[in-house]
Amino acid sequence: QVQLVESGGGLVQPGGSLRLSCAASGSIFSINTMGWYRQAPGKERELVATITSGGSTNFADSVKDRFSISRDSAKNTMYLQMNSLKPEDTALYYCNAVIHLFNHATYDSYWGQGTQVTVSS
């Protein structure tokens, strides 16, 4: 089994910063792409940023100049550094990872439970 646990969310003022973490655990052989997604009330879940095992990144246009994504392969952990936060960034942020488990032939996609980010004055 795989567990993805997000942390680092909270309440922050506009213009502030937060760093989210996603730690993967389980019988993990390797992790391919990891990414952050977010969902605001009444809205569809949307991609925020992704990072491949090789370090290639992709960002939503709305966050491209403000957020950065990174990963620590040795710790099976991914980070999202969020700067210059805006009220429209308020959402539940989810971690996603494509993981190859021991004794499995393929990679499968897994989701964390989410961490709340609220940007408000």
Short mmCIF file of N, CA and C in Angstrom, two decimals:
data_model
loop_
_atom_site.label_atom_id
_atom_site.label_comp_id
_atom_site.label_asym_id
_atom_site.label_seq_id
_atom_site.Cartn_x
_atom_site.Cartn_y
_atom_site.Cartn_z
N GLN A 1 0.82 -1.18 0.00
CA GLN A 1 0.00 0.00 0.00
C GLN A 1 0.87 1.25 0.00
N VAL A 2 0.26 2.36 -0.39
CA VAL A 2 0.94 3.64 -0.44
C VAL A 2 0.13 4.66 0.34
N GLN A 3 0.83 5.50 1.09
CA GLN A 3 0.19 6.61 1.76
C GLN A 3 0.91 7.90 1.37
N LEU A 4 0.15 8.91 0.97
CA LEU A 4 0.68 10.23 0.70
C LEU A 4 0.10 11.18 1.73
N VAL A 5 0.96 11.89 2.44
CA VAL A 5 0.53 12.78 3.50
C VAL A 5 1.02 14.18 3.21
N GLU A 6 0.08 15.11 3.03
CA GLU A 6 0.41 16.51 2.81
C GLU A 6 0.49 17.25 4.14
N SER A 7 1.33 18.26 4.20
CA SER A 7 1.42 19.11 5.37
C SER A 7 1.88 20.49 4.95
N GLY A 8 1.75 21.44 5.85
CA GLY A 8 2.24 22.79 5.60
C GLY A 8 1.18 23.81 5.27
N GLY A 9 -0.05 23.38 5.11
CA GLY A 9 -1.12 24.31 4.83
C GLY A 9 -1.45 25.16 6.04
N GLY A 10 -2.25 26.18 5.81
CA GLY A 10 -2.65 27.05 6.89
C GLY A 10 -3.22 28.35 6.38
N LEU A 11 -3.35 29.29 7.28
CA LEU A 11 -3.87 30.61 6.97
C LEU A 11 -2.72 31.58 6.80
N VAL A 12 -2.74 32.32 5.70
CA VAL A 12 -1.68 33.28 5.41
C VAL A 12 -2.29 34.53 4.79
N GLN A 13 -1.66 35.66 5.02
CA GLN A 13 -2.14 36.92 4.44
C GLN A 13 -1.73 37.03 2.98
N PRO A 14 -2.49 37.79 2.20
CA PRO A 14 -2.08 38.02 0.81
C PRO A 14 -0.66 38.56 0.75
N GLY A 15 0.10 38.03 -0.20
CA GLY A 15 1.50 38.40 -0.33
C GLY A 15 2.44 37.53 0.46
N GLY A 16 1.90 36.69 1.32
CA GLY A 16 2.72 35.82 2.14
C GLY A 16 3.14 34.56 1.42
N SER A 17 3.83 33.70 2.16
CA SER A 17 4.38 32.47 1.59
C SER A 17 4.05 31.27 2.45
N LEU A 18 3.96 30.12 1.82
CA LEU A 18 3.82 28.84 2.49
C LEU A 18 4.62 27.81 1.72
N ARG A 19 5.07 26.78 2.42
CA ARG A 19 5.69 25.64 1.77
C ARG A 19 4.94 24.38 2.15
N LEU A 20 4.40 23.71 1.15
CA LEU A 20 3.70 22.46 1.35
C LEU A 20 4.65 21.29 1.15
N SER A 21 4.42 20.23 1.91
CA SER A 21 5.20 19.02 1.78
C SER A 21 4.27 17.84 1.53
N CYS A 22 4.76 16.88 0.78
CA CYS A 22 4.05 15.63 0.54
C CYS A 22 5.03 14.49 0.73
N ALA A 23 4.77 13.66 1.72
CA ALA A 23 5.64 12.53 2.02
C ALA A 23 4.94 11.23 1.63
N ALA A 24 5.61 10.44 0.82
CA ALA A 24 5.09 9.15 0.39
C ALA A 24 5.72 8.03 1.20
N SER A 25 4.91 7.06 1.59
CA SER A 25 5.42 5.92 2.33
C SER A 25 4.75 4.65 1.83
N GLY A 26 5.39 3.53 2.10
CA GLY A 26 4.89 2.24 1.65
C GLY A 26 6.00 1.43 1.02
N SER A 27 5.62 0.36 0.37
CA SER A 27 6.60 -0.52 -0.28
C SER A 27 6.95 0.04 -1.66
N ILE A 28 7.61 1.18 -1.64
CA ILE A 28 7.86 1.94 -2.86
C ILE A 28 9.17 1.51 -3.51
N PHE A 29 9.07 1.14 -4.77
CA PHE A 29 10.26 0.84 -5.55
C PHE A 29 10.81 2.12 -6.19
N SER A 30 9.93 2.89 -6.78
CA SER A 30 10.32 4.15 -7.37
C SER A 30 9.09 5.03 -7.56
N ILE A 31 9.33 6.32 -7.70
CA ILE A 31 8.27 7.28 -7.95
C ILE A 31 8.56 8.01 -9.25
N ASN A 32 7.59 8.00 -10.12
CA ASN A 32 7.72 8.71 -11.39
C ASN A 32 7.30 10.17 -11.17
N THR A 33 6.30 10.62 -11.87
CA THR A 33 5.86 12.00 -11.74
C THR A 33 5.13 12.24 -10.42
N MET A 34 5.38 13.38 -9.81
CA MET A 34 4.62 13.84 -8.66
C MET A 34 4.04 15.21 -9.00
N GLY A 35 2.95 15.55 -8.35
CA GLY A 35 2.34 16.83 -8.65
C GLY A 35 1.43 17.33 -7.56
N TRP A 36 1.14 18.61 -7.65
CA TRP A 36 0.20 19.26 -6.76
C TRP A 36 -1.03 19.69 -7.55
N TYR A 37 -2.20 19.45 -6.99
CA TYR A 37 -3.47 19.87 -7.54
C TYR A 37 -4.23 20.59 -6.44
N ARG A 38 -5.19 21.41 -6.83
CA ARG A 38 -5.98 22.12 -5.83
C ARG A 38 -7.43 22.19 -6.25
N GLN A 39 -8.29 22.31 -5.26
CA GLN A 39 -9.71 22.40 -5.50
C GLN A 39 -10.33 23.38 -4.52
N ALA A 40 -10.95 24.42 -5.06
CA ALA A 40 -11.68 25.39 -4.26
C ALA A 40 -13.14 24.97 -4.21
N PRO A 41 -13.88 25.42 -3.19
CA PRO A 41 -15.29 25.07 -3.10
C PRO A 41 -16.06 25.46 -4.36
N GLY A 42 -16.83 24.52 -4.89
CA GLY A 42 -17.61 24.78 -6.08
C GLY A 42 -16.84 24.75 -7.38
N LYS A 43 -15.55 24.47 -7.31
CA LYS A 43 -14.71 24.45 -8.50
C LYS A 43 -14.18 23.04 -8.77
N GLU A 44 -13.75 22.83 -10.01
CA GLU A 44 -13.13 21.56 -10.37
C GLU A 44 -11.69 21.52 -9.87
N ARG A 45 -11.21 20.32 -9.61
CA ARG A 45 -9.81 20.17 -9.24
C ARG A 45 -8.93 20.56 -10.43
N GLU A 46 -7.88 21.32 -10.16
CA GLU A 46 -7.01 21.80 -11.22
C GLU A 46 -5.55 21.52 -10.90
N LEU A 47 -4.79 21.37 -11.94
CA LEU A 47 -3.35 21.16 -11.81
C LEU A 47 -2.68 22.44 -11.35
N VAL A 48 -1.76 22.31 -10.41
CA VAL A 48 -0.94 23.43 -9.97
C VAL A 48 0.47 23.31 -10.54
N ALA A 49 1.12 22.18 -10.29
CA ALA A 49 2.47 21.97 -10.76
C ALA A 49 2.80 20.49 -10.72
N THR A 50 3.67 20.05 -11.61
CA THR A 50 4.16 18.68 -11.60
C THR A 50 5.67 18.67 -11.74
N ILE A 51 6.27 17.57 -11.30
CA ILE A 51 7.70 17.38 -11.46
C ILE A 51 7.96 15.91 -11.74
N THR A 52 8.74 15.63 -12.77
CA THR A 52 9.06 14.26 -13.13
C THR A 52 10.23 13.75 -12.32
N SER A 53 10.50 12.46 -12.46
CA SER A 53 11.65 11.88 -11.77
C SER A 53 12.96 12.49 -12.24
N GLY A 54 12.97 13.00 -13.46
CA GLY A 54 14.15 13.64 -14.00
C GLY A 54 14.26 15.12 -13.69
N GLY A 55 13.25 15.68 -13.01
CA GLY A 55 13.31 17.06 -12.61
C GLY A 55 12.62 18.04 -13.54
N SER A 56 11.97 17.55 -14.58
CA SER A 56 11.23 18.42 -15.47
C SER A 56 9.96 18.91 -14.78
N THR A 57 9.68 20.20 -14.87
CA THR A 57 8.54 20.78 -14.16
C THR A 57 7.53 21.38 -15.12
N ASN A 58 6.30 21.48 -14.63
CA ASN A 58 5.21 22.08 -15.38
C ASN A 58 4.34 22.83 -14.39
N PHE A 59 3.92 24.04 -14.76
CA PHE A 59 3.13 24.89 -13.87
C PHE A 59 1.89 25.40 -14.58
N ALA A 60 0.83 25.57 -13.80
CA ALA A 60 -0.31 26.30 -14.29
C ALA A 60 0.10 27.75 -14.52
N ASP A 61 -0.48 28.38 -15.55
CA ASP A 61 -0.11 29.76 -15.86
C ASP A 61 -0.34 30.70 -14.68
N SER A 62 -1.36 30.43 -13.90
CA SER A 62 -1.71 31.31 -12.80
C SER A 62 -0.69 31.32 -11.66
N VAL A 63 0.18 30.31 -11.61
CA VAL A 63 1.15 30.22 -10.52
C VAL A 63 2.59 30.21 -11.00
N LYS A 64 2.79 30.23 -12.29
CA LYS A 64 4.12 30.00 -12.88
C LYS A 64 5.21 30.92 -12.32
N ASP A 65 4.90 32.17 -12.09
CA ASP A 65 5.89 33.13 -11.63
C ASP A 65 5.99 33.24 -10.12
N ARG A 66 5.17 32.48 -9.42
CA ARG A 66 5.09 32.62 -7.96
C ARG A 66 5.42 31.35 -7.20
N PHE A 67 5.18 30.18 -7.80
CA PHE A 67 5.37 28.91 -7.12
C PHE A 67 6.57 28.18 -7.69
N SER A 68 7.16 27.32 -6.87
CA SER A 68 8.18 26.40 -7.34
C SER A 68 7.93 25.02 -6.75
N ILE A 69 8.35 24.00 -7.47
CA ILE A 69 8.15 22.62 -7.05
C ILE A 69 9.49 21.92 -7.01
N SER A 70 9.67 21.05 -6.03
CA SER A 70 10.92 20.32 -5.91
C SER A 70 10.63 18.97 -5.26
N ARG A 71 11.62 18.09 -5.28
CA ARG A 71 11.45 16.79 -4.65
C ARG A 71 12.78 16.29 -4.11
N ASP A 72 12.70 15.48 -3.07
CA ASP A 72 13.84 14.84 -2.44
C ASP A 72 13.61 13.35 -2.60
N SER A 73 14.27 12.75 -3.58
CA SER A 73 14.04 11.35 -3.89
C SER A 73 14.41 10.43 -2.74
N ALA A 74 15.46 10.77 -2.00
CA ALA A 74 15.91 9.95 -0.89
C ALA A 74 14.86 9.87 0.22
N LYS A 75 14.04 10.89 0.34
CA LYS A 75 13.02 10.94 1.38
C LYS A 75 11.61 10.72 0.84
N ASN A 76 11.50 10.46 -0.46
CA ASN A 76 10.19 10.29 -1.11
C ASN A 76 9.25 11.44 -0.77
N THR A 77 9.79 12.64 -0.85
CA THR A 77 9.06 13.82 -0.45
C THR A 77 9.09 14.87 -1.54
N MET A 78 7.97 15.55 -1.72
CA MET A 78 7.83 16.63 -2.69
C MET A 78 7.41 17.89 -1.96
N TYR A 79 7.83 19.03 -2.51
CA TYR A 79 7.54 20.31 -1.89
C TYR A 79 6.93 21.26 -2.90
N LEU A 80 6.10 22.15 -2.41
CA LEU A 80 5.58 23.24 -3.21
C LEU A 80 5.82 24.53 -2.44
N GLN A 81 6.71 25.36 -2.95
CA GLN A 81 6.97 26.66 -2.35
C GLN A 81 6.05 27.68 -3.00
N MET A 82 5.21 28.29 -2.21
CA MET A 82 4.22 29.24 -2.71
C MET A 82 4.55 30.63 -2.18
N ASN A 83 4.82 31.54 -3.08
CA ASN A 83 5.14 32.92 -2.73
C ASN A 83 4.11 33.86 -3.32
N SER A 84 4.07 35.07 -2.80
CA SER A 84 3.15 36.10 -3.28
C SER A 84 1.73 35.57 -3.39
N LEU A 85 1.28 34.93 -2.34
CA LEU A 85 -0.02 34.28 -2.35
C LEU A 85 -1.15 35.28 -2.50
N LYS A 86 -2.17 34.85 -3.22
CA LYS A 86 -3.36 35.66 -3.49
C LYS A 86 -4.59 34.96 -2.93
N PRO A 87 -5.65 35.71 -2.64
CA PRO A 87 -6.87 35.06 -2.16
C PRO A 87 -7.38 33.97 -3.09
N GLU A 88 -7.18 34.13 -4.40
CA GLU A 88 -7.63 33.12 -5.34
C GLU A 88 -6.82 31.83 -5.29
N ASP A 89 -5.73 31.81 -4.52
CA ASP A 89 -4.99 30.58 -4.28
C ASP A 89 -5.64 29.72 -3.20
N THR A 90 -6.62 30.24 -2.52
CA THR A 90 -7.30 29.51 -1.46
C THR A 90 -7.94 28.24 -2.02
N ALA A 91 -7.59 27.10 -1.45
CA ALA A 91 -8.09 25.82 -1.94
C ALA A 91 -7.57 24.70 -1.05
N LEU A 92 -8.12 23.52 -1.26
CA LEU A 92 -7.56 22.32 -0.68
C LEU A 92 -6.53 21.78 -1.67
N TYR A 93 -5.30 21.66 -1.22
CA TYR A 93 -4.20 21.24 -2.08
C TYR A 93 -3.92 19.76 -1.90
N TYR A 94 -3.91 19.04 -3.00
CA TYR A 94 -3.71 17.59 -3.00
C TYR A 94 -2.37 17.21 -3.62
N CYS A 95 -1.74 16.24 -3.02
CA CYS A 95 -0.54 15.63 -3.58
C CYS A 95 -0.93 14.44 -4.44
N ASN A 96 -0.29 14.31 -5.57
CA ASN A 96 -0.46 13.15 -6.43
C ASN A 96 0.90 12.58 -6.78
N ALA A 97 0.99 11.25 -6.84
CA ALA A 97 2.24 10.62 -7.21
C ALA A 97 1.98 9.37 -8.02
N VAL A 98 2.79 9.16 -9.04
CA VAL A 98 2.74 7.95 -9.83
C VAL A 98 3.87 7.06 -9.32
N ILE A 99 3.50 5.93 -8.73
CA ILE A 99 4.43 5.12 -7.94
C ILE A 99 4.48 3.69 -8.43
N HIS A 100 5.69 3.16 -8.50
CA HIS A 100 5.92 1.76 -8.79
C HIS A 100 6.21 1.05 -7.47
N LEU A 101 5.33 0.17 -7.06
CA LEU A 101 5.51 -0.59 -5.83
C LEU A 101 6.34 -1.84 -6.07
N PHE A 102 6.99 -2.31 -5.02
CA PHE A 102 7.65 -3.61 -5.11
C PHE A 102 6.63 -4.68 -5.47
N ASN A 103 7.02 -5.61 -6.31
CA ASN A 103 6.17 -6.71 -6.75
C ASN A 103 5.02 -6.25 -7.64
N HIS A 104 5.13 -5.05 -8.18
CA HIS A 104 4.19 -4.56 -9.18
C HIS A 104 4.94 -4.30 -10.47
N ALA A 105 4.26 -4.53 -11.58
CA ALA A 105 4.90 -4.39 -12.88
C ALA A 105 4.76 -3.00 -13.46
N THR A 106 3.83 -2.19 -12.93
CA THR A 106 3.54 -0.89 -13.50
C THR A 106 3.48 0.19 -12.44
N TYR A 107 3.49 1.43 -12.89
CA TYR A 107 3.24 2.58 -12.02
C TYR A 107 1.73 2.82 -11.91
N ASP A 108 1.31 3.24 -10.72
CA ASP A 108 -0.08 3.60 -10.48
C ASP A 108 -0.15 4.96 -9.82
N SER A 109 -1.28 5.62 -10.00
CA SER A 109 -1.47 6.97 -9.48
C SER A 109 -2.13 6.93 -8.11
N TYR A 110 -1.60 7.75 -7.17
CA TYR A 110 -2.12 7.82 -5.82
C TYR A 110 -2.34 9.26 -5.42
N TRP A 111 -3.30 9.47 -4.51
CA TRP A 111 -3.65 10.79 -4.02
C TRP A 111 -3.54 10.88 -2.52
N GLY A 112 -3.12 12.04 -2.02
CA GLY A 112 -3.17 12.33 -0.60
C GLY A 112 -4.53 12.85 -0.20
N GLN A 113 -4.69 13.13 1.09
CA GLN A 113 -5.97 13.56 1.62
C GLN A 113 -6.19 15.06 1.49
N GLY A 114 -5.15 15.80 1.21
CA GLY A 114 -5.25 17.23 1.02
C GLY A 114 -4.85 18.03 2.25
N THR A 115 -4.37 19.24 2.01
CA THR A 115 -4.07 20.19 3.07
C THR A 115 -4.65 21.54 2.67
N GLN A 116 -5.30 22.20 3.61
CA GLN A 116 -6.02 23.43 3.31
C GLN A 116 -5.09 24.63 3.31
N VAL A 117 -5.18 25.44 2.27
CA VAL A 117 -4.49 26.71 2.19
C VAL A 117 -5.53 27.81 2.09
N THR A 118 -5.48 28.75 3.01
CA THR A 118 -6.41 29.87 3.01
C THR A 118 -5.62 31.17 2.99
N VAL A 119 -5.87 31.99 2.00
CA VAL A 119 -5.18 33.28 1.85
C VAL A 119 -6.22 34.37 2.07
N SER A 120 -6.08 35.07 3.16
CA SER A 120 -7.07 36.07 3.53
C SER A 120 -6.45 37.10 4.46
N SER A 121 -6.93 38.33 4.35
CA SER A 121 -6.51 39.39 5.25
C SER A 121 -7.45 39.53 6.44
#
